[in-house]
PDB file of N, CA and C in Angstrom:
ATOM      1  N   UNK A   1      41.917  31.983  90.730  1.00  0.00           N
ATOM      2  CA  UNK A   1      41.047  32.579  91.729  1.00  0.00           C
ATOM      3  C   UNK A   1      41.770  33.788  92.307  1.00  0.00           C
ATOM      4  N   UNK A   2      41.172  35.312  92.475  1.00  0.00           N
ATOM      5  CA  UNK A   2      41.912  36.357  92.981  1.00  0.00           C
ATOM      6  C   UNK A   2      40.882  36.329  94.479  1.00  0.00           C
ATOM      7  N   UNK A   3      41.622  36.435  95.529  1.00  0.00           N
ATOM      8  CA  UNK A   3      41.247  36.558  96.801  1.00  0.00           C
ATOM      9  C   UNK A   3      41.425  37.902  97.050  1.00  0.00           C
ATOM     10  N   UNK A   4      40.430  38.950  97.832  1.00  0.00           N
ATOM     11  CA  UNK A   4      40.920  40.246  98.794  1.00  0.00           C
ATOM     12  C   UNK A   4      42.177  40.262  99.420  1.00  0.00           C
ATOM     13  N   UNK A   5      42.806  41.521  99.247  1.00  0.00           N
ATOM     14  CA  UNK A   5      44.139  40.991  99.649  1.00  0.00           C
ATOM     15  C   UNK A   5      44.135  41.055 101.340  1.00  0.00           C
ATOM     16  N   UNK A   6      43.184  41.555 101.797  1.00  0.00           N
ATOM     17  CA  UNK A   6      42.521  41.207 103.261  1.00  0.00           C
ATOM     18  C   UNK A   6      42.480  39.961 103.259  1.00  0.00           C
ATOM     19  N   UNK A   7      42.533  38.892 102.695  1.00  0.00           N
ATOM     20  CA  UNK A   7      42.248  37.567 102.434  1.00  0.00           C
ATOM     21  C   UNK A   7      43.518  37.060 102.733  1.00  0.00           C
ATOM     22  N   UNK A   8      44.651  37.271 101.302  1.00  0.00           N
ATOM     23  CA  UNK A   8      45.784  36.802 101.301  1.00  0.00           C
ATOM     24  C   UNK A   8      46.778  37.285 102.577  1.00  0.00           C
ATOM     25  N   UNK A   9      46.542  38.521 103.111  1.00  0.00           N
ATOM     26  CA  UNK A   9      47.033  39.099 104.243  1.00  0.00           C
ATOM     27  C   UNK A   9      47.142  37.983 105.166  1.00  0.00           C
ATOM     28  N   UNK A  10      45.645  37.432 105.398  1.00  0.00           N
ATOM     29  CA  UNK A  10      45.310  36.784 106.942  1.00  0.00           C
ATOM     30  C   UNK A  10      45.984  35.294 106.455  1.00  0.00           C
ATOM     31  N   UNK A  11      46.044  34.810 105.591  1.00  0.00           N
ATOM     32  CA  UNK A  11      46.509  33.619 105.192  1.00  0.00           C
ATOM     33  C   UNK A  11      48.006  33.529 104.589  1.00  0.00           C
ATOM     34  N   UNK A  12      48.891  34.588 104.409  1.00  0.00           N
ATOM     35  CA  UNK A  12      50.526  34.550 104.126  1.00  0.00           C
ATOM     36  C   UNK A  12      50.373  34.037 102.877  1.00  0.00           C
ATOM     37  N   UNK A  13      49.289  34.306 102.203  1.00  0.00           N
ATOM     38  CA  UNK A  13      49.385  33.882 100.900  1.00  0.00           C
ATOM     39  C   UNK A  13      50.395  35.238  99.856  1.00  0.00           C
ATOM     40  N   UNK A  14      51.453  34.850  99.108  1.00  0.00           N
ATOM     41  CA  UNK A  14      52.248  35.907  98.863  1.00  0.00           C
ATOM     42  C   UNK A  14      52.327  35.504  97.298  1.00  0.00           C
ATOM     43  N   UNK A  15      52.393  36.449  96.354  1.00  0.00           N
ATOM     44  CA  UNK A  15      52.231  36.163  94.984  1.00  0.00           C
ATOM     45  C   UNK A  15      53.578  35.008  94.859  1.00  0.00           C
ATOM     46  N   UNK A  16      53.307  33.749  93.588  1.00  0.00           N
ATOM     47  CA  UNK A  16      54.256  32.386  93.677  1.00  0.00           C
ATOM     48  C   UNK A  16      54.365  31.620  94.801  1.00  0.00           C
ATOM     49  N   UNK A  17      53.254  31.939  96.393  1.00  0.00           N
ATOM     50  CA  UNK A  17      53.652  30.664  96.913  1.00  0.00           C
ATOM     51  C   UNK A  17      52.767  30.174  97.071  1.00  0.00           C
ATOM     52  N   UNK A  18      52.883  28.713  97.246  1.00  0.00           N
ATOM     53  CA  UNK A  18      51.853  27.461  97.472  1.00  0.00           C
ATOM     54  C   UNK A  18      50.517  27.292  97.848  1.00  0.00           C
ATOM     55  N   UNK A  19      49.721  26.915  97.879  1.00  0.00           N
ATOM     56  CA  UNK A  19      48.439  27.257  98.569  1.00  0.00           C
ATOM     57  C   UNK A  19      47.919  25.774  98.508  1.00  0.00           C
ATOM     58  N   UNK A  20      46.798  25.567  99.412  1.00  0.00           N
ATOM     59  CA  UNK A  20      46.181  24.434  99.717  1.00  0.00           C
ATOM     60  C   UNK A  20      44.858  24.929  99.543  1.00  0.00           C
ATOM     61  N   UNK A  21      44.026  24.463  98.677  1.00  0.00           N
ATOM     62  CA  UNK A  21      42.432  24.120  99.102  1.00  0.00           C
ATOM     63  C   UNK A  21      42.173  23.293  99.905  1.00  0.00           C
ATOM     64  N   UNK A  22      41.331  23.284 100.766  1.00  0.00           N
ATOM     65  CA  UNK A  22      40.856  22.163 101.854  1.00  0.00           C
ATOM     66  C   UNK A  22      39.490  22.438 102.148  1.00  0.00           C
ATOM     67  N   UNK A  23      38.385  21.123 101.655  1.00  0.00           N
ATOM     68  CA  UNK A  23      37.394  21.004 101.519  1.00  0.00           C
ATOM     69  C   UNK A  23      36.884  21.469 103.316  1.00  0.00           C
ATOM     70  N   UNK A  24      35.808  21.962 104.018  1.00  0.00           N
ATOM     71  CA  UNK A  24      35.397  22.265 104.820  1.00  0.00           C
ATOM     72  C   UNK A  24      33.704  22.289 104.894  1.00  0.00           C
ATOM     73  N   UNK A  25      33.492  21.219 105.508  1.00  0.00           N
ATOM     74  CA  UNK A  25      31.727  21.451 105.531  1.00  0.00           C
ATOM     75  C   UNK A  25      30.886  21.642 104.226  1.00  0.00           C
ATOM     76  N   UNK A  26      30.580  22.550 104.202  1.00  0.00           N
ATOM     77  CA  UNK A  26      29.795  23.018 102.770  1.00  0.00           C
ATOM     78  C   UNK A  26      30.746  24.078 102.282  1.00  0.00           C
ATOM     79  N   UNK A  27      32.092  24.137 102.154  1.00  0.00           N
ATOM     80  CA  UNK A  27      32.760  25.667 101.475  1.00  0.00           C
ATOM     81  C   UNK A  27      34.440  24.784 101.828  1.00  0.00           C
ATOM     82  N   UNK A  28      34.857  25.825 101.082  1.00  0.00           N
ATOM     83  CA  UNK A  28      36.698  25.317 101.426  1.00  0.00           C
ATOM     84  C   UNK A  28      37.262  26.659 102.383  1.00  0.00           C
ATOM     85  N   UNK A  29      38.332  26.126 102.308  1.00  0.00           N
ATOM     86  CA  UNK A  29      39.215  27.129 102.999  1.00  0.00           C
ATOM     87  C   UNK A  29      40.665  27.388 102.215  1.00  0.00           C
ATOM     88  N   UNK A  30      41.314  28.515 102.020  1.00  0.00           N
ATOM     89  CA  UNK A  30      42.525  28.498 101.426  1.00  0.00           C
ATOM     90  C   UNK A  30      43.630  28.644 102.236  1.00  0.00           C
ATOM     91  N   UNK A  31      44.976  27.766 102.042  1.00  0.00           N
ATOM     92  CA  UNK A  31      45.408  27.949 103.465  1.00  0.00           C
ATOM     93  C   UNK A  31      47.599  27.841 102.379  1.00  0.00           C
ATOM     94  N   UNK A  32      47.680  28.876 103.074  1.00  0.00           N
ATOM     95  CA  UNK A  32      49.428  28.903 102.928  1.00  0.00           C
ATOM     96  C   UNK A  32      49.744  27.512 102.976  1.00  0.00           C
ATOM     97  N   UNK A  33      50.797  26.728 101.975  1.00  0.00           N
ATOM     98  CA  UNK A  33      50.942  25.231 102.017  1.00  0.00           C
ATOM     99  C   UNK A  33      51.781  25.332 103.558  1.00  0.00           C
ATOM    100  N   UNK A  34      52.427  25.693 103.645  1.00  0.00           N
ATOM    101  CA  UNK A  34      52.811  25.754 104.902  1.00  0.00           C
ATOM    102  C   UNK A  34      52.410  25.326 106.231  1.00  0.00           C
ATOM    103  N   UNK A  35      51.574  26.822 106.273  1.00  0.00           N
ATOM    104  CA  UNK A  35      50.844  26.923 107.869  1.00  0.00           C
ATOM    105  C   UNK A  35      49.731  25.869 107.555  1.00  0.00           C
ATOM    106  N   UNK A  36      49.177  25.284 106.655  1.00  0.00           N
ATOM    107  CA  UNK A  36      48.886  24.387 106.650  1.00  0.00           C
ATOM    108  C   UNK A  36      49.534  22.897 106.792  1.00  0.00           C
ATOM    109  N   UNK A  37      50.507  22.874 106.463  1.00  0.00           N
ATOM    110  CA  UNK A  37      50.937  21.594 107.340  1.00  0.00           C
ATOM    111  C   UNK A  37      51.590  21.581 108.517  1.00  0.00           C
ATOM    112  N   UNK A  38      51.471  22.536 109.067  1.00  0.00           N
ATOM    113  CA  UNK A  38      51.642  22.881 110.753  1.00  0.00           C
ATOM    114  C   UNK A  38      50.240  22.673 111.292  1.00  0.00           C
ATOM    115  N   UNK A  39      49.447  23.270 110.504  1.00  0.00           N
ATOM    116  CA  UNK A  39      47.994  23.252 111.338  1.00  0.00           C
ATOM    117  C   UNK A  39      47.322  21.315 111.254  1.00  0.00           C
ATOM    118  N   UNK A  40      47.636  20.978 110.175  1.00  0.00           N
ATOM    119  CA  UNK A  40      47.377  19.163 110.290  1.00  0.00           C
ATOM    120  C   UNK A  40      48.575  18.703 110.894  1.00  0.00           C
ATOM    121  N   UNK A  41      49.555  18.864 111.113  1.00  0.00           N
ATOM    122  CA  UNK A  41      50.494  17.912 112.442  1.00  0.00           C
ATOM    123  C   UNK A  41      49.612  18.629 114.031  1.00  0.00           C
ATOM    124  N   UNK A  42      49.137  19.582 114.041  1.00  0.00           N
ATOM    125  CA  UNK A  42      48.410  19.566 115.790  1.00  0.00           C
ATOM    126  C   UNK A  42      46.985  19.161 115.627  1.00  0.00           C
ATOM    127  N   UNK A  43      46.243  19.033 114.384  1.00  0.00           N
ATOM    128  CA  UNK A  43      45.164  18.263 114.147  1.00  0.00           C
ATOM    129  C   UNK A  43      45.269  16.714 114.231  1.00  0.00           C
ATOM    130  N   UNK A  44      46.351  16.194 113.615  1.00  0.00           N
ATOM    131  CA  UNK A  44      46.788  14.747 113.953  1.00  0.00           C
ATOM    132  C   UNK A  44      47.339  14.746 114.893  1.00  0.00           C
ATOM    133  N   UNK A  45      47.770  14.914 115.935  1.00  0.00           N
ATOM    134  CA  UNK A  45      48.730  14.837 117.150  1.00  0.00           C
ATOM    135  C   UNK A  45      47.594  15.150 118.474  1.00  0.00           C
ATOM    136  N   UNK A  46      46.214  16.176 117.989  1.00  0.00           N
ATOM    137  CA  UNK A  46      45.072  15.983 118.912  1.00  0.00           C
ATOM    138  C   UNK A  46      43.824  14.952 118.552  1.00  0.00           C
ATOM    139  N   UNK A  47      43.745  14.090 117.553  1.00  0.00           N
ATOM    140  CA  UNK A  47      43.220  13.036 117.174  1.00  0.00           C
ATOM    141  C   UNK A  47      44.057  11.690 117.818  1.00  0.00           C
ATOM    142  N   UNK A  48      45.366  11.497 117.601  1.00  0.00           N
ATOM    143  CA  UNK A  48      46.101  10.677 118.576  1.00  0.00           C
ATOM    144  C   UNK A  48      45.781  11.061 119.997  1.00  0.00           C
ATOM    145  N   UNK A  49      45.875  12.015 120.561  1.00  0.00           N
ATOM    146  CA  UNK A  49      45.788  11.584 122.047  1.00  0.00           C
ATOM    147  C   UNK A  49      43.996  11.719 122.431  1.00  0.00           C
ATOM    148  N   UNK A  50      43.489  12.152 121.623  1.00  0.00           N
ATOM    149  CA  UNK A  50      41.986  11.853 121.897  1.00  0.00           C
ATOM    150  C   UNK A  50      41.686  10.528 121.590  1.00  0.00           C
ATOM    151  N   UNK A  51      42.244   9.701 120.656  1.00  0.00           N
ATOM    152  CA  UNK A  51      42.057   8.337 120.776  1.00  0.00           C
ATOM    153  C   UNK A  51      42.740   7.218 122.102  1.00  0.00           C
ATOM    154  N   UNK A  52      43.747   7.849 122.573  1.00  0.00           N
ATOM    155  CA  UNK A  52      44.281   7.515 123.557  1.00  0.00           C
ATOM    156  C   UNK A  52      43.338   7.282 124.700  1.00  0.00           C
ATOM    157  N   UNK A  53      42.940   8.889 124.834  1.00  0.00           N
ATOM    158  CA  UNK A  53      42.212   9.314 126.046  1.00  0.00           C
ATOM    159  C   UNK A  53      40.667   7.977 126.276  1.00  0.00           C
ATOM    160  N   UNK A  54      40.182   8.066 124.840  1.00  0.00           N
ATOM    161  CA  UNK A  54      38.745   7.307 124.662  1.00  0.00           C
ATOM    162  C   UNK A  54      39.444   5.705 124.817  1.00  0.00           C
ATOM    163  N   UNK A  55      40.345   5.090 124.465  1.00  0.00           N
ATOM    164  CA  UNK A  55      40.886   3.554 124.669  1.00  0.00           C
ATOM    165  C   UNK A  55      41.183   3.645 126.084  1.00  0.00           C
ATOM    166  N   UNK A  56      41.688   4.496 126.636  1.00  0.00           N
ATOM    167  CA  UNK A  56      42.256   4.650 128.172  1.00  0.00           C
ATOM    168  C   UNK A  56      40.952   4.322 128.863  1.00  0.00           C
ATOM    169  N   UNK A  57      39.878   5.180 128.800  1.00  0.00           N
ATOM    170  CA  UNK A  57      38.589   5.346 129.153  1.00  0.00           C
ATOM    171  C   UNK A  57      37.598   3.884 129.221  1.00  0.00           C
ATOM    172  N   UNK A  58      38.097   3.742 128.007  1.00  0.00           N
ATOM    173  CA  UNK A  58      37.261   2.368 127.658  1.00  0.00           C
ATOM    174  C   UNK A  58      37.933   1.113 128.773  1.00  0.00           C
ATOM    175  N   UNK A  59      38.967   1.009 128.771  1.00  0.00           N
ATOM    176  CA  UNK A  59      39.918   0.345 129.065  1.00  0.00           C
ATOM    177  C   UNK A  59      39.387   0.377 130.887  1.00  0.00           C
ATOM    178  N   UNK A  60      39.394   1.143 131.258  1.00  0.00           N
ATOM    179  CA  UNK A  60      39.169   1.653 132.727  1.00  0.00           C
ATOM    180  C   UNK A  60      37.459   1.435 132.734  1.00  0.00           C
ATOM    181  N   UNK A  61      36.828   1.280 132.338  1.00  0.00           N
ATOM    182  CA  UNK A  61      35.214   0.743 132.292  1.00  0.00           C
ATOM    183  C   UNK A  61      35.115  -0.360 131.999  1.00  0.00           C
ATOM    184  N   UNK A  62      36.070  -1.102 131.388  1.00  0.00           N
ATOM    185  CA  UNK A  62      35.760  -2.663 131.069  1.00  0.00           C
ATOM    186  C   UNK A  62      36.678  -3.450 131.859  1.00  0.00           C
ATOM    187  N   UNK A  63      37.488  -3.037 132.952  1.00  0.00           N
ATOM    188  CA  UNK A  63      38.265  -3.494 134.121  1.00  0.00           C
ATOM    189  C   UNK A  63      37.163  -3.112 135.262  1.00  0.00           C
ATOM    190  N   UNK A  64      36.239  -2.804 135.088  1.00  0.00           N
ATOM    191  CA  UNK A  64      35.678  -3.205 136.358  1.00  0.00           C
ATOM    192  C   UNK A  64      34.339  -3.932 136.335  1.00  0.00           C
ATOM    193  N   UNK A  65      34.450  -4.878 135.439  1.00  0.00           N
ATOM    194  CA  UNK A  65      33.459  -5.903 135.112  1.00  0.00           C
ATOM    195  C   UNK A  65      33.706  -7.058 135.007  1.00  0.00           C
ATOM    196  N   UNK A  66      35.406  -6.892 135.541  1.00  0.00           N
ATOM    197  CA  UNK A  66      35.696  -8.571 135.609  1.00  0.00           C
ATOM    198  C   UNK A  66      35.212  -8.838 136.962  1.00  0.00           C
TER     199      UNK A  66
END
């Protein structure tokens, strides 16, 4: 696949390095292997504390029904 190099620019994609496809909605996205696994450790790390937040929540609504 040849991308615009307006493309590879915005994504640090550099001729020989890594790249990630990542399925998205109806289309992918191409992403530096890299900055892509920077960008899923703050995607997982805001899924952890949003699950937090919603058990916390829950937790605090079902203590006042005893």
């Amino acid at each position: 696949v040849t991308l615009p190099g307006a493309y590879r620019d915005h994504a640090d994609l550099q001729p020989g390095a890594d790249a990630i496809v990542v399925g998205v909605e109806i289309g992918v996205e191409i992403w530096n292997s890299k900055r892509w696994a920077e960008e899923l450790e703050k995607v997982n790390a805001h899924m952890i504390e949003k699950g937090e937040r919603e058990m916390s929540a829950d937790l605090e609504a079902n203590a006042g029904m005893d």
